[in-house]
Coordinates of C-alpha atoms in Angstrom, one line a residue:
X1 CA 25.5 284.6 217.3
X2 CA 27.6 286.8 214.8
X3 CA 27.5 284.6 212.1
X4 CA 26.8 281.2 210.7
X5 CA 28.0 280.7 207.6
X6 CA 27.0 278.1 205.3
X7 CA 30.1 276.4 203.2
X8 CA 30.4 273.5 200.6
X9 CA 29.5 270.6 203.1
X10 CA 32.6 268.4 202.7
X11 CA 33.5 269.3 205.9
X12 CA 30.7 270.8 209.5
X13 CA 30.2 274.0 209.2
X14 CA 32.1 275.9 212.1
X15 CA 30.1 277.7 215.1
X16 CA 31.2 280.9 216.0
X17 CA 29.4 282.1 219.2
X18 CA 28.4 285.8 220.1
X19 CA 30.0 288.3 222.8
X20 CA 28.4 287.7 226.5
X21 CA 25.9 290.4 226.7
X22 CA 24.5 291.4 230.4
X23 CA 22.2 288.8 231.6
X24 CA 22.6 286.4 229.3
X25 CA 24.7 282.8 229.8
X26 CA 26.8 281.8 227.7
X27 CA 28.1 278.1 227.2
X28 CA 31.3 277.5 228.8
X29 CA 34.6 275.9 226.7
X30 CA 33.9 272.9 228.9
X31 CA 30.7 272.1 227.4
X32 CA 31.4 273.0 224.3
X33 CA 34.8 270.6 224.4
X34 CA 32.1 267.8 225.7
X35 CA 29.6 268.3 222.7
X36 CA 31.7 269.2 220.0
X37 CA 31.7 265.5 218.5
X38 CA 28.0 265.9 218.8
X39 CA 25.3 265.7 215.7
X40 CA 24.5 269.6 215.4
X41 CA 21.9 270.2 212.5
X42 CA 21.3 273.7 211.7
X43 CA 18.5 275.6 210.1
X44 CA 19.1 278.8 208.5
X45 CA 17.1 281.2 206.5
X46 CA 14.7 277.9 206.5
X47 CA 17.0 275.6 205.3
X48 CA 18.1 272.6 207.1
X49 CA 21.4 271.3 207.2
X50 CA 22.0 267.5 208.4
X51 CA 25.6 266.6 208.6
X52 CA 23.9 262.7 208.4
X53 CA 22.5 262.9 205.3
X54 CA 24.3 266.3 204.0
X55 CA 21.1 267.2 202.0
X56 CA 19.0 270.6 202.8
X57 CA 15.4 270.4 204.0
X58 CA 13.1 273.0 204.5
X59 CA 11.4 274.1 207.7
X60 CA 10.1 276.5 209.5
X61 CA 11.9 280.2 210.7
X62 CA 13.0 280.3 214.0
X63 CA 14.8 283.7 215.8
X64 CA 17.1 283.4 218.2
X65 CA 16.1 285.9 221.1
X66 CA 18.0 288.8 220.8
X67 CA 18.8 288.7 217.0
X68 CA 17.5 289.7 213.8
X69 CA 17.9 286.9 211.7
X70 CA 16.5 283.0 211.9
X71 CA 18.8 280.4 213.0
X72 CA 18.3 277.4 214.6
X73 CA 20.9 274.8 215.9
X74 CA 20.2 271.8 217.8
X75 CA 23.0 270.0 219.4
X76 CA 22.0 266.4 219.8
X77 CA 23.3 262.6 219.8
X78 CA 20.5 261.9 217.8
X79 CA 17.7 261.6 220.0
X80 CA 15.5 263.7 221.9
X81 CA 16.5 265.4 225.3
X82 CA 13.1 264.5 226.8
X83 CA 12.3 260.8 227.8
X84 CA 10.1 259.3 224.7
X85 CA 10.0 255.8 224.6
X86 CA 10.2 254.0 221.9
X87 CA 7.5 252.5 219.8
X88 CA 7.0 249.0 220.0
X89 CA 8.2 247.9 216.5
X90 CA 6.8 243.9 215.8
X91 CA 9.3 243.7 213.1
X92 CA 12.4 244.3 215.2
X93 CA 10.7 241.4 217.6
X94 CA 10.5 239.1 214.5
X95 CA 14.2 239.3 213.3
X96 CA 15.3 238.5 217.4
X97 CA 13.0 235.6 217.3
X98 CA 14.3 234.3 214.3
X99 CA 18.2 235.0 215.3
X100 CA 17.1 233.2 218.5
X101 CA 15.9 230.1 216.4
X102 CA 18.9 230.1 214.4
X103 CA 21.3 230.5 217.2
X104 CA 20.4 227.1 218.9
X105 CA 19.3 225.4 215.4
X106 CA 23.1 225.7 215.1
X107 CA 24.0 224.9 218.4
X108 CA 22.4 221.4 217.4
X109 CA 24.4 220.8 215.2
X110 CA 21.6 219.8 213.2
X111 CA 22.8 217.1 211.1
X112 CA 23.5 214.6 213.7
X113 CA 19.8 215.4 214.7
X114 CA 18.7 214.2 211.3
X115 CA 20.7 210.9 211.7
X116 CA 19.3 210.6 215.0
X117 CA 16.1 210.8 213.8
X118 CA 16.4 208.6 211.1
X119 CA 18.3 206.1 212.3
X120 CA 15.8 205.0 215.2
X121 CA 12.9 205.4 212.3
X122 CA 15.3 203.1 210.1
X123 CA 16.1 200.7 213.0
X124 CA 12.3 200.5 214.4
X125 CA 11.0 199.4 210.9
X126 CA 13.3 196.6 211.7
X127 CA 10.6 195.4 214.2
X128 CA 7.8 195.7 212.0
X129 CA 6.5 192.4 210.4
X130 CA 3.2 193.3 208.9
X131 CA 1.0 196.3 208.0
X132 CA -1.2 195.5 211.4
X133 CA 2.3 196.4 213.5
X134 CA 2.0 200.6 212.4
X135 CA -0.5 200.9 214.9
X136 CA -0.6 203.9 217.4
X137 CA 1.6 201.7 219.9
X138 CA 4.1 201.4 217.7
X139 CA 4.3 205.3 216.7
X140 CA 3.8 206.0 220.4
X141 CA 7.0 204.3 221.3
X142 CA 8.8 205.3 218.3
X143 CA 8.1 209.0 219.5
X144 CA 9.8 208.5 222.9
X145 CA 13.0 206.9 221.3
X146 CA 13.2 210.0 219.1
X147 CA 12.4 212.4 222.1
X148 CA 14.5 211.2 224.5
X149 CA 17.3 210.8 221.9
X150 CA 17.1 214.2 220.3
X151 CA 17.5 215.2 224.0
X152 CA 20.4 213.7 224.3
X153 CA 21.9 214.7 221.1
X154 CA 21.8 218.1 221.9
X155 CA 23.6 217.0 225.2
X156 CA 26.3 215.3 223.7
X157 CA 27.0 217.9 220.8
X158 CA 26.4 221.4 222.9
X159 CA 29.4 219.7 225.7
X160 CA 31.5 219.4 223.2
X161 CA 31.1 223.1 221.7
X162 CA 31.1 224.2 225.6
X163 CA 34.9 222.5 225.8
X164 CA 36.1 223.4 222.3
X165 CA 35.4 227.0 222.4
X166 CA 38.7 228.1 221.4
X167 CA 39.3 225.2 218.9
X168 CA 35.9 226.0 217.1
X169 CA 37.0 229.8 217.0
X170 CA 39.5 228.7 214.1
X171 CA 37.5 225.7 212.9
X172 CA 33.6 226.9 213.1
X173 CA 33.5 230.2 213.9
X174 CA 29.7 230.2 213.0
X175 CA 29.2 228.1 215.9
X176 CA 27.1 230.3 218.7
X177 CA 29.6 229.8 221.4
X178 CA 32.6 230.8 219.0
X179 CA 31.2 233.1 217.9
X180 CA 30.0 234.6 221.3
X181 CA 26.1 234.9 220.4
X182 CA 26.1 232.5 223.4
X183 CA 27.7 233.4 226.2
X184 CA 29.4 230.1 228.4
X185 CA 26.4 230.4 231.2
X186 CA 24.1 229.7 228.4
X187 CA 25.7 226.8 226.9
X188 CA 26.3 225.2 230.0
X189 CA 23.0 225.8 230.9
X190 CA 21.0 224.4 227.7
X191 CA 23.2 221.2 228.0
X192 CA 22.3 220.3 231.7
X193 CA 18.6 221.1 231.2
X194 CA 18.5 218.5 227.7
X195 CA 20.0 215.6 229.6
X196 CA 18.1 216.1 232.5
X197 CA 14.8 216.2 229.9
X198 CA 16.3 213.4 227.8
X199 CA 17.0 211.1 231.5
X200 CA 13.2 212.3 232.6
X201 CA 11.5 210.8 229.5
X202 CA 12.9 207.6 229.8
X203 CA 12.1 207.4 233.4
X204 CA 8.6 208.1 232.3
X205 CA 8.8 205.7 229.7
X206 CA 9.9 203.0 231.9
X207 CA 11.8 201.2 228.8
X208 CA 15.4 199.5 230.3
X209 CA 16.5 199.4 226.7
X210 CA 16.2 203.2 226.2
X211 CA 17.3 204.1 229.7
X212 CA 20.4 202.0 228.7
X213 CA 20.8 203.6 225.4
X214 CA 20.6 207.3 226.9
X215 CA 23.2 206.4 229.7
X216 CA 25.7 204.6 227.3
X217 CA 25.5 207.6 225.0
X218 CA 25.4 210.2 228.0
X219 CA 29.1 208.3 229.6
X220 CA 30.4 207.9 225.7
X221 CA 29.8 211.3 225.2
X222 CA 30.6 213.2 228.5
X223 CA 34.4 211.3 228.2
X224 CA 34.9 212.3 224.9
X225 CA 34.6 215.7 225.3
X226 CA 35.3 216.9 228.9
X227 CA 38.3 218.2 230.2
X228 CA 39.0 216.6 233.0
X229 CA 41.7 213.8 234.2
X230 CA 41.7 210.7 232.1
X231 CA 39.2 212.2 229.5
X232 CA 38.8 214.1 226.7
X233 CA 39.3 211.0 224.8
X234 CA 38.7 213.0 221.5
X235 CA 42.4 214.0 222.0
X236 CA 43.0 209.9 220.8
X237 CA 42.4 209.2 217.2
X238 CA 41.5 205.2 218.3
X239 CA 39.5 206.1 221.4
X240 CA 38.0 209.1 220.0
X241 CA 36.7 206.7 216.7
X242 CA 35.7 203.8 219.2
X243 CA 33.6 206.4 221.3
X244 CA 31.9 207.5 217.9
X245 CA 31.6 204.0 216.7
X246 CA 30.0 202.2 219.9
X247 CA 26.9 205.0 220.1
X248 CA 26.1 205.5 216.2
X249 CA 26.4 201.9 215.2
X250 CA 26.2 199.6 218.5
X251 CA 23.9 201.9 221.0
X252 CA 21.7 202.9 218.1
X253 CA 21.1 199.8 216.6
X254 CA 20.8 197.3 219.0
X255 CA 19.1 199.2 222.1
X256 CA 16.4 200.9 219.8
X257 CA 15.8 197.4 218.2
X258 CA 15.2 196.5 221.6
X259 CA 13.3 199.2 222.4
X260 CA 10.6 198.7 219.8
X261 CA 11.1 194.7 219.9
X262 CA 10.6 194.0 224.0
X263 CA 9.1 197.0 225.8
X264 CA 6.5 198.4 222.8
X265 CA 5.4 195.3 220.9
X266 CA 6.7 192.9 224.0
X267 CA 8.3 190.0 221.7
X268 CA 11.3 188.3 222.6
X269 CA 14.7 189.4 221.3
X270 CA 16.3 188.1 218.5
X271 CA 19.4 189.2 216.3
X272 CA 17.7 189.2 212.7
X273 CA 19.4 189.3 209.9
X274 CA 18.6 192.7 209.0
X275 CA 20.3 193.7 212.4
X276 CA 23.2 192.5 212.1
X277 CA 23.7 193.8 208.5
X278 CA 22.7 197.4 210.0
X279 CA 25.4 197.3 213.1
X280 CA 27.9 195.9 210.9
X281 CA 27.1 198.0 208.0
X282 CA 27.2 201.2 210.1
X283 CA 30.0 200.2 212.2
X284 CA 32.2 201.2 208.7
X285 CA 30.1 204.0 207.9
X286 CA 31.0 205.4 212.0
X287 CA 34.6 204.8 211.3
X288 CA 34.1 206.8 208.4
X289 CA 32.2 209.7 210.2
X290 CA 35.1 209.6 213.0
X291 CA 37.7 210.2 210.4
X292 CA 36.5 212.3 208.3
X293 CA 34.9 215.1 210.3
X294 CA 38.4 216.0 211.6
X295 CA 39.5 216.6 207.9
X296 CA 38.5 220.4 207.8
X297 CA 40.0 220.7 211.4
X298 CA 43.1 219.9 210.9
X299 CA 44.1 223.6 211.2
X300 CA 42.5 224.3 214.9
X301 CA 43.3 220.6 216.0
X302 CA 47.0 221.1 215.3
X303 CA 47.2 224.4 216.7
X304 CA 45.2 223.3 220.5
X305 CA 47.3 219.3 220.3
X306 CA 44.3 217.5 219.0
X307 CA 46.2 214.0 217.6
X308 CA 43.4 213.0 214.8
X309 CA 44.2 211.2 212.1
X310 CA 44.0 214.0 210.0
X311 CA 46.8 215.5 211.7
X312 CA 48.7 212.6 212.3
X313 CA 48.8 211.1 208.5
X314 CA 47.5 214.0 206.6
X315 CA 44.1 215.2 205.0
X316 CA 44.6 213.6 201.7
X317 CA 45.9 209.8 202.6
X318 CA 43.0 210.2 205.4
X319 CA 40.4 211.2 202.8
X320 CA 41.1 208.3 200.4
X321 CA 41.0 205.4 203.6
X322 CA 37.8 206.8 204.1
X323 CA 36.5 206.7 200.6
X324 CA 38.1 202.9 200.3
X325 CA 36.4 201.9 203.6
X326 CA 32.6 202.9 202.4
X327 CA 33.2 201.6 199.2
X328 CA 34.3 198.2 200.8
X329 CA 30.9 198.5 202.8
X330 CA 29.1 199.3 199.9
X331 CA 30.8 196.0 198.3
X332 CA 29.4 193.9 201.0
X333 CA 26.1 195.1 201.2
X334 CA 25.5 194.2 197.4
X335 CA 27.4 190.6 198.1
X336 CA 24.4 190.6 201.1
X337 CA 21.5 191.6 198.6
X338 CA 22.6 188.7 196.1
X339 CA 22.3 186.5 198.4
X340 CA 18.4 187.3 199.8
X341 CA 15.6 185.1 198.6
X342 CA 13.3 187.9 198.6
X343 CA 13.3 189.3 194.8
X344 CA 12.2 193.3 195.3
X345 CA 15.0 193.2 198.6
X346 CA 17.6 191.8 196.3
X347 CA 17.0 194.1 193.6
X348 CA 16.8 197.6 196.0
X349 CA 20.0 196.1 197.6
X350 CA 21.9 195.8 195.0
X351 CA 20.9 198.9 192.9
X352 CA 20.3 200.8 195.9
X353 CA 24.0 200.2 196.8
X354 CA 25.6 200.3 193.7
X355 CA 24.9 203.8 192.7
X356 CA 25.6 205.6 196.1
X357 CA 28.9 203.8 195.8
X358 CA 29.3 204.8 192.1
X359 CA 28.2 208.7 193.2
X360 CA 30.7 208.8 195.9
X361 CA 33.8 207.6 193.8
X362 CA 32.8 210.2 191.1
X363 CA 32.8 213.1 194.0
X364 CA 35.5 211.7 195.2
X365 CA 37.9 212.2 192.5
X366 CA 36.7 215.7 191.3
X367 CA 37.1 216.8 195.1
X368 CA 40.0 219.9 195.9
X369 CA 41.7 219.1 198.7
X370 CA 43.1 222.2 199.1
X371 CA 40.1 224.0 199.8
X372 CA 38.3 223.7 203.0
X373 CA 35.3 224.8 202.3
X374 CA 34.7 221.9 199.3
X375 CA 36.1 219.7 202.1
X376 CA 33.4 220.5 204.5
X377 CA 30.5 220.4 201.7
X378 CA 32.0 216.9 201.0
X379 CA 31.9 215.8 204.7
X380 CA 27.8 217.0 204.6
X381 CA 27.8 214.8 201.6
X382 CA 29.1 211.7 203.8
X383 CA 26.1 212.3 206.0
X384 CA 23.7 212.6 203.5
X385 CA 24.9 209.0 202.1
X386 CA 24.4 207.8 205.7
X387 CA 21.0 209.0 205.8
X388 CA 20.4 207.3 202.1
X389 CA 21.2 204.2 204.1
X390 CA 19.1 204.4 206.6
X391 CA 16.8 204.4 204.1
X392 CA 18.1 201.5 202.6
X393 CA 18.2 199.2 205.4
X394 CA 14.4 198.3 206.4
X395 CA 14.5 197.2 203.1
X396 CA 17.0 194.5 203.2
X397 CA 15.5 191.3 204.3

């Protein structure tokens, strides 16, 4: 080299390279066209220059052959031209599990797992008519209900992301198949293998009640999302709040009831009177569910022809029929708690009642619909009032 001339560092420092001299190879203009975009870090007089970092570092002298001064340029992408492999770094393995977890934790959609869940708790407790009916049966056959349905669940949601792809691109971008963390192999391929684990528990089981409740929800659930002739029946506002309002408030009720009531404690069936207040009672709150969940959709939905409500009628007069609707319900259920003969039922009823009514119409009227994301928080607020009631309803007698 002739030179190499260290400048202020707002800009790399430019490589001049020396005459040929006999015997000695010189890089072509090819390869320096190819590496010119490449890292080069230099080290002269024992100072090291990183274009990286633009700081100087100390290091040892080293000549170039043939020259009287030290200089020392390396010309790399950043790693070594010999084969190193990397260090195993536990930390790095951490963070992918934990992304991993995440991933499918929202491909659950996990708060219709938590309903699940505690809707088959809520409706089991139905059966239960003294302390000697906890018993390890009992919590046996509660655990395959909850099993076999969570397997399902994840069924019934992950199909619908699989076939809304596009639509959840505007609407839930988060989601992993929007958002392209899963790829469409992978979605389709955790869906299949959940309702083929959800179908093989309750063949194991051997419980006609929970087979019944699985397929109902697995034929409910394929038609409503799948694109195929005929389906898709979330496309209808009615059918698409019928399909929503047979599993949550019909399947779940009465075939878990049935579950617990014939196969585990083997009793005959019968339509108490806390059943009927659940199915009816939930039937609203379903209706509800189906309407409002489409409210922060209604930009995606109109854009891919999806006829909701929402779209149809608007978010706002939408909004307020489902805040009448539960607010009818929660009417009802304290007319239903005045009129039991058991003391502590009618008092939890009717408190119980009145004060997730009274929260809701004080959210209600504070709530801007104008902004989507207070629009979504409210719809996690719905479900959080439908776990309250599940809650609730063992306790109604």
């Amino acid at each position: 080299m002739d030179s190499l001339l260290l400048r202020p560092f707002s800009s790399p420092p430019r490589l001049s390279l020396p005459a040929p001299r006999a015997g000695c190879c010189v890089p072509s203009q090819h390869f320096i066209q190819k590496t010119r975009n490449i890292t080069v870090r230099c080290n002269v007089g024992g100072v090291k220059w990183d274009p990286s970092d633009h700081h100087l570092r100390h290091s040892d002298r080293k000549f170039v052959p043939g020259t009287s001064y030290p200089c020392h340029v390396n010309a790399t992408s950043g790693h070594p031209f010999g084969s190193q492999p990397e260090a195993y770094n536990p930390t790095n393995s951490w963070k992918s599990a934990l992304a991993s977890v995440d991933a499918f934790y929202r491909f659950s959609r996990p708060h219709t797992v938590i309903g699940t869940i505690m809707s088959i708790i809520s409706v089991s407790l139905l059966c239960v008519e003294s302390s000697s009916d906890i018993s390890p049966v009992f919590l046996t056959g509660l655990l395959q209900a909850v099993v076999a349905a969570l397997f399902m669940n994840i069924y019934i949601v992950g199909l619908n992301q699989v076939f809304d792809i596009e639509i959840d691109k505007v609407n839930k971008p988060n989601l992993p198949l929007a958002s392209g963390e899963y790829s469409l192999r992978t979605g389709v391929a955790i869906i299949w293998t959940f309702a083929a684990m959800s179908f093989g528990v309750a063949w194991i089981v051997g419980s006609l009640p929970l087979f019944w409740a699985l397929f109902v929800s697995f034929i409910l659930g394929t038609a409503y999302s799948i694109n195929l002739p005929f389906l898709r029946w979330k496309r209808f506002a009615v059918i698409a709040a019928l399909c929503i309002l047979a599993v949550r408030a019909v399947v779940v009720q009465l075939a878990f009831f049935l579950h617990m009531q014939t196969f585990v404690f083997g009793r005959s069936a019968n339509l108490s009177r806390p059943l009927i207040f659940a199915t009816a009672f939930m039937s609203f709150f379903s209706v509800v569910i189906a309407l409002f969940k489409d409210i922060p959709d209604i930009e995606g939905d109109r854009i891919f022809g999806i006829r909701s409500f929402s779209v149809r009628l608007g978010q706002r007069r939408v909004f307020w029929i489902c805040v009448y609707l539960l607010e009818m319900a929660y009417s009802v259920a304290v007319a239903i708690g005045a009129t039991s003969s058991c003391l502590w039922s009618k008092f939890i009823t009717i408190l119980g009642h009145a004060i997730l009514a009274s929260i809701l119409w004080n959210r209600a009227r504070t709530l801007d619909l104008m902004n989507k994301a207070a629009i979504t928080s409210f719809y996690m607020f719905i479900w959080k009032l439908f776990y309250a009631e599940y809650l609730l309803i063992p306790l109604v007698r």
